[in-house]
Amino acid sequence: MRSTLALLGSLLAAATAMPMDALTDPFVALAARSNHSSQYPSSLDALRGGKTSCATSNGKSAASFNPPLYTEAHRPQFHFSPTDNFMNDPNGLVYSQGLWHLFYQYNPTQLVAGNQHWGHAVSTDLYHWQNLPIAIAPEREGDGIFSGSAVLDVNNTSGLFEDSTPADSRFVAVYTLNTPTEQTQHLAYSSDGIHFTKLNQTLLTINSTQFRDPKVFWDEGQSQWVMTVAHPQEYAVTFYSSPNLKDWQELSRFRMTGLPGYQYECPDLVQIPIESGPDAGKRRWVLVNSINPGSPMGGSIVQYYIGDWDGRTFTADDAAFRYADFGKDYYAFQSWSNSPDGKAYGVAWASNWQYTQVVPTSPFRSFQSTPRELTLKYYRPNPMYGEYVLSSKPAMLDNIRAKTLYKLDADKHHQHAARANHTVALRGDGGFEIDATFVLPNDVNATYNTIGSFEILSSSGKQSITAGIQMGEPTVAFIDRSNAGRRWARTNPFFTDKSSGIVRYQSEYAPDQYILGPLPPSATAAEAAAAKEAGQQTISLKVLVDRSVLEAFANDGQLSGTSVFFFDNDEKPATVRVSIGDDKLRLGSLVVRQLKSTWPTCP
Amino acid sequence: MRSTLALLGSLLAAATAMPMDALTDPFVALAARSNHSSQYPSSLDALRGGKTSCATSNGKSAASFNPPLYTEAHRPQFHFSPTDNFMNDPNGLVYSQGLWHLFYQYNPTQLVAGNQHWGHAVSTDLYHWQNLPIAIAPEREGDGIFSGSAVLDVNNTSGLFEDSTPADSRFVAVYTLNTPTEQTQHLAYSSDGIHFTKLNQTLLTINSTQFRDPKVFWDEGQSQWVMTVAHPQEYAVTFYSSPNLKDWQELSRFRMTGLPGYQYECPDLVQIPIESGPDAGKRRWVLVNSINPGSPMGGSIVQYYIGDWDGRTFTADDAAFRYADFGKDYYAFQSWSNSPDGKAYGVAWASNWQYTQVVPTSPFRSFQSTPRELTLKYYRPNPMYGEYVLSSKPAMLDNIRAKTLYKLDADKHHQHAARANHTVALRGDGGFEIDATFVLPNDVNATYNTIGSFEILSSSGKQSITAGIQMGEPTVAFIDRSNAGRRWARTNPFFTDKSSGIVRYQSEYAPDQYILGPLPPSATAAEAAAAKEAGQQTISLKVLVDRSVLEAFANDGQLSGTSVFFFDNDEKPATVRVSIGDDKLRLGSLVVRQLKSTWPTCP
């Protein structure tokens, strides 16, 4: 943000302890020092086995942390965070040779935004992250390396690579350089995926301070590179094309659609597979767009448009505002380039600009959401209307699933268990996955409101965060963090306590699933008979709980919500209480699993 | 809502005590009984002097209430509420012969939604309301008289009136009849403005259960009556025309723009005067549209589109989602027909469907917002972009202003007072109006975050609701009800505690006002000099406080927020603490006024 320029200025005056001779070129020196630190692997080859080390985000020694790194009460155990200091937007997401790359907006020297560098980490499984040296650093005091993306220039269109460099090692990062007088687009390249060299050439300048967040992809249909980039304060997403990643021509602009807010940021045009619906198996273009501030919830929010891309122009299917997450803490979504399996993956920054710089965590601030698998699914927002919605579920969760702590299969158990409340101890030092199906008989009045919920209690039992669903027309999912640590929350007029979103009707394109609510007009006689025979409405709810963050997913990702929370007194999630609101609602199933802690023991 | 059908069914089974012989036709009997009750005036003429009585909303005796009517701790003193039972959408808003008419969705027999009738009240000044008999009642058990509008058929296009009936007494109400099998549009007319006769003819039917909320206006440009009505679950606002209010032809549909949510409701196409900007003095068409549920805040929300009406079609200027209120409690906005002074007035229901039926008030539930004067003003949402925004400020507040309790004019007072906090006792049995200007020097870093706030404390001082602004880029206004009565709030997962919205930059079209924040690119040299000389940024904040509801207005209505709140232990607003976050921010002015209680003493 433009405002960070001034913030940067004031913060530089209070720069952390650094050798005097580095002050003339502090950030490059920092990057160089970390680059050559022996704590980092010398090549990515060493990492393809999946083992991670205690290398830090900015070259500090892991041994210098007290409490020991990753043991802090507020430190998420399966969400990425920098070892210390401040992170925001994910950047440069690209998959190459068995490794998922996560770069990110990083202030290596302060616990607040500013001083932007590209931090860097890699993972074989999207959960166990290995820190690498700072990838891109500003050259001059007062500059920032802002957000951007990365691609693999497999055919060396840029001419920047040797023939000997493997195709999948031809990393090109495209990013915004932010200076006090303008924002311009730049490129840095790497043949080892660790050390980046800046191209001594500006890719794009429009003499503006508001021009940023380039996301580049290879447009197969037109054999061209395409960049989506924001003109934030003009509410435009601008498309450029290039044959070689260096010379760019403007194609078109997508303007003022959906929520304007204060400005547009972090556009991303990506093809998403259709999981269900009339076009299941195909893919559609989705333009994602982040707004900050201006969310009706307050602060930052991600929206998206489904439409068509013809090589020059993006045309949205309609003029609707659709947003990605019903919580407050999901921003700057970016999709992974070069996904290995045809699926669409992405991640978002799990925070909100309204309060991110003051949340009570240390020595780090912020973490990313779980990595998500994105699909389009056909749903009915109400009984009369069907459309595709962007569905977001945790990606590859098997990579961190551990022991099952509790399992209820209502078909096998006594009816009583299906109608009872259940309390499960959350044993383990990682996180937890709670899955339930809630079942309401079809003969219950459509307006009948009853709640099924997961209350995650802290160690003392006195604090809690709750996620649940309220059955009705329509069903609503909610997250309530009003009892999850009041000490800090009460000081901040923007740390909203409750959020909720609508769970949609299953559509006729999921005939094997129970039809929720009244049958749509298009239901076949067979579907009507099946629903009648099934005699019930079912909704699934998955909640992932980590220290400081909860993510809720209804109907396998059709609706998702992300909320941070900060228990007082260093307490952690310790128990889940699954409650059934009354004797009409029952559990169809309930499973509680451990999720592994993904951090090594450090030092 | 369709869901209310079933709710109605279950509630009828538990109908309140009524004479057995009335049960076959209970609602018409209720209306008839109240119509003939001696507590109501026999004609509107008796009311044009402005005096109001203790007549109740449903024919009950005012003497039967304990505690006495309007003295309840949660009873707003200058917002309209029914004497008892449940109200929602405002209906039939029309001005005639010195009287503002407010009809409303009313359940005369229960404290929850259902059993919909049109309640009725009139006022000479928009604040002192006189209850009248129920205007329109359903004929059959299980039916509801849903929302709609009213016009004056001054030229008797309908042929329903005698020549002798004064033009401004030719009341025609158009409303939705809701039955278990369909929603259809109907008409009722009145020549005395109190007693309505239903036309024995359906105006419009499309064989649907989802077709409602007709808002009719006289389209001068085409010499036609136009109706806006919703196809809620198809996300369409449909336009019909008629020469005579009885025979309607479809013109066009406005579809899927802005927030879809679950469904569209309560459309309203209205001309709004332009208060500032390149077209100041002209008017533009604004289509208002309510969504429930589906607000990102949760539940219900009002959105609007600025555009053009050519007699057949409404074309929005763009595809943006713009919403009317940054709080959770503003829904089903309707504009007043036949405004007497060329200005645009309207009111919204100050509640949210997520929790309205369970709020801890009795013997009534819900109230309307303050009546609002609507204009369009030209603002900059950020320094680079200018556009019109719907501005909403309290209408005709002079009608209820009383004593000034406190006044600080910083030019006259010692500098210290402008930088101090101020505590003012809120003496009086009505409500309160607090106005402040907050001033920040222009040389302060644009990211400097400091808060100016009004904390409204309860009688004991232990509870409070706070409204304020956080200076910055951009400035944000907020309402925080997290300390305003936790007993009920903690039981409801949808009663969100905090909301906020962006305060926009003053534009170059308000050159006499201080330019807030960085100068826009189009600022003239004179404006730049004036800002430099003024050396400061100013923002105005007005807060209206009543029992149970707070409304905040920044920059004279450019941004408005409405939030209900419910102090525990029957406490009421007793003190306001005006706080200045630090020594850079100061008050330019501060005025605290009493607003009269608008209810009579009853009995």
PDB file of C-alpha atoms in Angstrom, chain A residues 1-7 10 208-210 232-235 255-263 292-299 301 318-323 326 328 354 381-385 387 445-447 451 470 473-474 476-480 482-483 486 489-502 504-505 518, chain B residues 1-7 10 208-210 232-235 255-263 292-299 301 318-323 326 328 354 381-385 387 445-447 451 470 473-474 476-480 482-483 486 489-502 504-505 518:
ATOM      1  CA  MET A   1       0.000   0.000   0.000  1.00  0.00           C
ATOM      2  CA  ARG A   2       1.074   3.519  -0.692  1.00  0.00           C
ATOM      3  CA  SER A   3       0.764   4.258   2.973  1.00  0.00           C
ATOM      4  CA  THR A   4       3.561   1.864   3.718  1.00  0.00           C
ATOM      5  CA  LEU A   5       6.006   4.247   2.097  1.00  0.00           C
ATOM      6  CA  ALA A   6       5.648   6.743   4.866  1.00  0.00           C
ATOM      7  CA  LEU A   7       5.528   4.047   7.456  1.00  0.00           C
ATOM      8  CA  SER A  10       9.531   6.320  10.044  1.00  0.00           C
ATOM      9  CA  SER A 208       2.044   6.220 -11.440  1.00  0.00           C
ATOM     10  CA  THR A 209       2.316   5.470  -7.769  1.00  0.00           C
ATOM     11  CA  GLN A 210      -0.652   3.079  -8.136  1.00  0.00           C
ATOM     12  CA  PRO A 232      -5.744  -0.090  -7.800  1.00  0.00           C
ATOM     13  CA  GLN A 233      -7.314   3.317  -7.434  1.00  0.00           C
ATOM     14  CA  GLU A 234      -8.918   3.274 -10.853  1.00  0.00           C
ATOM     15  CA  TYR A 235     -10.632  -0.028 -10.079  1.00  0.00           C
ATOM     16  CA  ARG A 255     -13.182  -2.397 -14.733  1.00  0.00           C
ATOM     17  CA  MET A 256     -15.329  -1.588 -11.697  1.00  0.00           C
ATOM     18  CA  THR A 257     -17.224  -4.834 -11.122  1.00  0.00           C
ATOM     19  CA  GLY A 258     -18.249  -6.198  -7.752  1.00  0.00           C
ATOM     20  CA  LEU A 259     -17.044  -4.489  -4.612  1.00  0.00           C
ATOM     21  CA  PRO A 260     -14.925  -1.378  -5.292  1.00  0.00           C
ATOM     22  CA  GLY A 261     -13.830  -0.609  -1.742  1.00  0.00           C
ATOM     23  CA  TYR A 262     -10.833   1.708  -1.556  1.00  0.00           C
ATOM     24  CA  GLN A 263      -8.779  -0.048  -4.242  1.00  0.00           C
ATOM     25  CA  ASN A 292      -8.630  -3.336   0.838  1.00  0.00           C
ATOM     26  CA  PRO A 293     -10.089  -1.646   2.709  1.00  0.00           C
ATOM     27  CA  GLY A 294     -13.775  -1.650   1.927  1.00  0.00           C
ATOM     28  CA  SER A 295     -15.098  -5.051   2.924  1.00  0.00           C
ATOM     29  CA  PRO A 296     -18.570  -4.699   4.439  1.00  0.00           C
ATOM     30  CA  MET A 297     -17.130  -6.785   7.278  1.00  0.00           C
ATOM     31  CA  GLY A 298     -14.439  -4.128   7.571  1.00  0.00           C
ATOM     32  CA  GLY A 299     -10.992  -4.121   6.030  1.00  0.00           C
ATOM     33  CA  ILE A 301     -11.655  -9.188   1.358  1.00  0.00           C
ATOM     34  CA  ASP A 318     -22.526 -11.337 -14.826  1.00  0.00           C
ATOM     35  CA  ALA A 319     -22.231  -8.216 -12.687  1.00  0.00           C
ATOM     36  CA  ALA A 320     -22.427  -9.933  -9.333  1.00  0.00           C
ATOM     37  CA  PHE A 321     -20.220  -9.484  -6.288  1.00  0.00           C
ATOM     38  CA  ARG A 322     -19.079 -12.870  -5.028  1.00  0.00           C
ATOM     39  CA  TYR A 323     -16.552 -13.222  -2.264  1.00  0.00           C
ATOM     40  CA  PHE A 326     -17.083 -15.563   5.051  1.00  0.00           C
ATOM     41  CA  LYS A 328     -12.405 -11.566   8.059  1.00  0.00           C
ATOM     42  CA  GLN A 354      -7.549  -3.523   9.882  1.00  0.00           C
ATOM     43  CA  PRO A 381     -28.107 -20.273  -3.764  1.00  0.00           C
ATOM     44  CA  ASN A 382     -31.876 -20.683  -3.367  1.00  0.00           C
ATOM     45  CA  PRO A 383     -34.342 -23.271  -4.734  1.00  0.00           C
ATOM     46  CA  MET A 384     -34.949 -21.346  -7.968  1.00  0.00           C
ATOM     47  CA  TYR A 385     -31.493 -20.394  -9.152  1.00  0.00           C
ATOM     48  CA  GLU A 387     -24.907 -21.264 -10.676  1.00  0.00           C
ATOM     49  CA  ASN A 445     -40.629 -27.164   9.152  1.00  0.00           C
ATOM     50  CA  ALA A 446     -38.265 -25.371   6.780  1.00  0.00           C
ATOM     51  CA  THR A 447     -37.994 -22.452   9.156  1.00  0.00           C
ATOM     52  CA  ILE A 451     -27.751 -25.232  15.784  1.00  0.00           C
ATOM     53  CA  GLN A 470     -27.780 -23.106  11.983  1.00  0.00           C
ATOM     54  CA  GLU A 473     -33.912 -21.761   5.043  1.00  0.00           C
ATOM     55  CA  PRO A 474     -31.182 -21.280   4.120  1.00  0.00           C
ATOM     56  CA  VAL A 476     -26.028 -20.613   7.715  1.00  0.00           C
ATOM     57  CA  ALA A 477     -22.505 -21.414   8.927  1.00  0.00           C
ATOM     58  CA  PHE A 478     -20.877 -19.207  11.549  1.00  0.00           C
ATOM     59  CA  ILE A 479     -17.664 -18.624  13.483  1.00  0.00           C
ATOM     60  CA  ASP A 480     -17.848 -16.955  16.893  1.00  0.00           C
ATOM     61  CA  SER A 482     -16.223 -13.590  21.120  1.00  0.00           C
ATOM     62  CA  ASN A 483     -14.975 -15.805  23.941  1.00  0.00           C
ATOM     63  CA  ARG A 486     -10.893 -10.849  25.318  1.00  0.00           C
ATOM     64  CA  ALA A 489      -9.807  -8.095  21.390  1.00  0.00           C
ATOM     65  CA  ARG A 490     -11.499  -5.535  23.578  1.00  0.00           C
ATOM     66  CA  THR A 491      -8.817  -2.972  22.758  1.00  0.00           C
ATOM     67  CA  ASN A 492      -9.397  -3.115  19.030  1.00  0.00           C
ATOM     68  CA  PRO A 493     -12.581  -1.642  17.508  1.00  0.00           C
ATOM     69  CA  PHE A 494     -12.067  -3.605  14.297  1.00  0.00           C
ATOM     70  CA  PHE A 495     -11.546  -7.119  15.649  1.00  0.00           C
ATOM     71  CA  THR A 496     -15.089  -8.238  14.879  1.00  0.00           C
ATOM     72  CA  ASP A 497     -16.252 -11.216  16.891  1.00  0.00           C
ATOM     73  CA  LYS A 498     -18.750 -13.057  14.709  1.00  0.00           C
ATOM     74  CA  SER A 499     -19.051 -13.886  11.059  1.00  0.00           C
ATOM     75  CA  SER A 500     -21.381 -16.068   9.018  1.00  0.00           C
ATOM     76  CA  GLY A 501     -22.248 -17.136   5.503  1.00  0.00           C
ATOM     77  CA  ILE A 502     -24.977 -18.962   3.611  1.00  0.00           C
ATOM     78  CA  ARG A 504     -26.196 -23.361  -0.470  1.00  0.00           C
ATOM     79  CA  TYR A 505     -28.575 -26.033  -1.569  1.00  0.00           C
ATOM     80  CA  PRO A 518     -37.072 -27.948  -0.464  1.00  0.00           C
TER      81      PRO A 518
ATOM     82  CA  MET B   1     -40.318 -14.419   3.273  1.00  0.00           C
ATOM     83  CA  ARG B   2     -41.611 -17.745   2.178  1.00  0.00           C
ATOM     84  CA  SER B   3     -40.426 -19.254   5.393  1.00  0.00           C
ATOM     85  CA  THR B   4     -42.864 -17.147   7.325  1.00  0.00           C
ATOM     86  CA  LEU B   5     -45.700 -19.194   5.877  1.00  0.00           C
ATOM     87  CA  ALA B   6     -44.785 -22.186   7.868  1.00  0.00           C
ATOM     88  CA  LEU B   7     -43.941 -20.128  10.885  1.00  0.00           C
ATOM     89  CA  SER B  10     -47.287 -22.996  13.788  1.00  0.00           C
ATOM     90  CA  SER B 208     -45.077 -18.113  -8.338  1.00  0.00           C
ATOM     91  CA  THR B 209     -44.435 -18.193  -4.631  1.00  0.00           C
ATOM     92  CA  GLN B 210     -41.565 -15.703  -5.184  1.00  0.00           C
ATOM     93  CA  PRO B 232     -36.458 -12.553  -5.407  1.00  0.00           C
ATOM     94  CA  GLN B 233     -34.951 -15.915  -6.150  1.00  0.00           C
ATOM     95  CA  GLU B 234     -34.199 -15.107  -9.771  1.00  0.00           C
ATOM     96  CA  TYR B 235     -32.258 -12.001  -8.751  1.00  0.00           C
ATOM     97  CA  ARG B 255     -30.816  -8.650 -13.246  1.00  0.00           C
ATOM     98  CA  MET B 256     -28.031 -10.012 -11.085  1.00  0.00           C
ATOM     99  CA  THR B 257     -25.995  -6.911 -10.274  1.00  0.00           C
ATOM    100  CA  GLY B 258     -24.158  -6.274  -7.035  1.00  0.00           C
ATOM    101  CA  LEU B 259     -24.619  -8.650  -4.131  1.00  0.00           C
ATOM    102  CA  PRO B 260     -26.920 -11.587  -4.939  1.00  0.00           C
ATOM    103  CA  GLY B 261     -27.158 -13.129  -1.465  1.00  0.00           C
ATOM    104  CA  TYR B 262     -30.086 -15.508  -1.084  1.00  0.00           C
ATOM    105  CA  GLN B 263     -32.672 -13.270  -2.766  1.00  0.00           C
ATOM    106  CA  ASN B 292     -31.511 -11.139   2.806  1.00  0.00           C
ATOM    107  CA  PRO B 293     -29.713 -13.168   3.852  1.00  0.00           C
ATOM    108  CA  GLY B 294     -26.305 -12.891   2.238  1.00  0.00           C
ATOM    109  CA  SER B 295     -24.698  -9.750   3.594  1.00  0.00           C
ATOM    110  CA  PRO B 296     -20.982 -10.334   4.119  1.00  0.00           C
ATOM    111  CA  MET B 297     -21.641  -8.932   7.598  1.00  0.00           C
ATOM    112  CA  GLY B 298     -24.263 -11.670   7.959  1.00  0.00           C
ATOM    113  CA  GLY B 299     -27.971 -11.418   7.311  1.00  0.00           C
ATOM    114  CA  ILE B 301     -28.300  -5.470   3.807  1.00  0.00           C
ATOM    115  CA  ASP B 318     -21.553   0.351 -13.658  1.00  0.00           C
ATOM    116  CA  ALA B 319     -21.414  -3.160 -12.227  1.00  0.00           C
ATOM    117  CA  ALA B 320     -20.372  -2.192  -8.734  1.00  0.00           C
ATOM    118  CA  PHE B 321     -21.800  -3.337  -5.419  1.00  0.00           C
ATOM    119  CA  ARG B 322     -22.530  -0.321  -3.228  1.00  0.00           C
ATOM    120  CA  TYR B 323     -24.308  -0.635   0.074  1.00  0.00           C
ATOM    121  CA  PHE B 326     -21.986   0.100   7.367  1.00  0.00           C
ATOM    122  CA  LYS B 328     -25.918  -4.555  10.487  1.00  0.00           C
ATOM    123  CA  GLN B 354     -30.413 -12.921  11.655  1.00  0.00           C
ATOM    124  CA  PRO B 381     -13.282   6.878  -2.609  1.00  0.00           C
ATOM    125  CA  ASN B 382      -9.514   7.304  -3.041  1.00  0.00           C
ATOM    126  CA  PRO B 383      -7.377  10.185  -4.355  1.00  0.00           C
ATOM    127  CA  MET B 384      -7.607   9.008  -7.976  1.00  0.00           C
ATOM    128  CA  TYR B 385     -11.271   8.245  -8.487  1.00  0.00           C
ATOM    129  CA  GLU B 387     -17.995   9.234  -8.181  1.00  0.00           C
ATOM    130  CA  ASN B 445       2.076  11.212   8.148  1.00  0.00           C
ATOM    131  CA  ALA B 446      -0.833   9.918   6.099  1.00  0.00           C
ATOM    132  CA  THR B 447      -0.598   6.540   7.790  1.00  0.00           C
ATOM    133  CA  ILE B 451      -8.826   7.560  17.061  1.00  0.00           C
ATOM    134  CA  GLN B 470      -9.766   6.295  12.984  1.00  0.00           C
ATOM    135  CA  GLU B 473      -5.508   6.610   4.673  1.00  0.00           C
ATOM    136  CA  PRO B 474      -8.378   6.260   4.351  1.00  0.00           C
ATOM    137  CA  VAL B 476     -12.554   4.707   8.838  1.00  0.00           C
ATOM    138  CA  ALA B 477     -15.647   5.133  11.009  1.00  0.00           C
ATOM    139  CA  PHE B 478     -16.675   2.393  13.404  1.00  0.00           C
ATOM    140  CA  ILE B 479     -19.340   1.310  15.878  1.00  0.00           C
ATOM    141  CA  ASP B 480     -18.400  -1.037  18.714  1.00  0.00           C
ATOM    142  CA  SER B 482     -19.047  -5.267  22.386  1.00  0.00           C
ATOM    143  CA  ASN B 483     -19.517  -3.754  25.832  1.00  0.00           C
ATOM    144  CA  ARG B 486     -23.276  -8.987  27.042  1.00  0.00           C
ATOM    145  CA  ALA B 489     -25.346 -10.861  22.979  1.00  0.00           C
ATOM    146  CA  ARG B 490     -23.249 -13.772  24.110  1.00  0.00           C
ATOM    147  CA  THR B 491     -26.120 -16.183  23.428  1.00  0.00           C
ATOM    148  CA  ASN B 492     -26.446 -15.244  19.790  1.00  0.00           C
ATOM    149  CA  PRO B 493     -23.760 -16.271  17.276  1.00  0.00           C
ATOM    150  CA  PHE B 494     -24.968 -13.673  14.768  1.00  0.00           C
ATOM    151  CA  PHE B 495     -25.046 -10.537  16.915  1.00  0.00           C
ATOM    152  CA  THR B 496     -21.775  -9.199  15.595  1.00  0.00           C
ATOM    153  CA  ASP B 497     -20.080  -6.679  17.868  1.00  0.00           C
ATOM    154  CA  LYS B 498     -18.145  -4.341  15.591  1.00  0.00           C
ATOM    155  CA  SER B 499     -18.692  -2.756  12.229  1.00  0.00           C
ATOM    156  CA  SER B 500     -16.854  -0.135  10.210  1.00  0.00           C
ATOM    157  CA  GLY B 501     -16.825   1.685   6.899  1.00  0.00           C
ATOM    158  CA  ILE B 502     -14.589   3.947   4.847  1.00  0.00           C
ATOM    159  CA  ARG B 504     -14.277   9.139   1.636  1.00  0.00           C
ATOM    160  CA  TYR B 505     -12.156  12.050   0.590  1.00  0.00           C
ATOM    161  CA  PRO B 518      -3.627  13.927   0.146  1.00  0.00           C
TER     162      PRO B 518
END
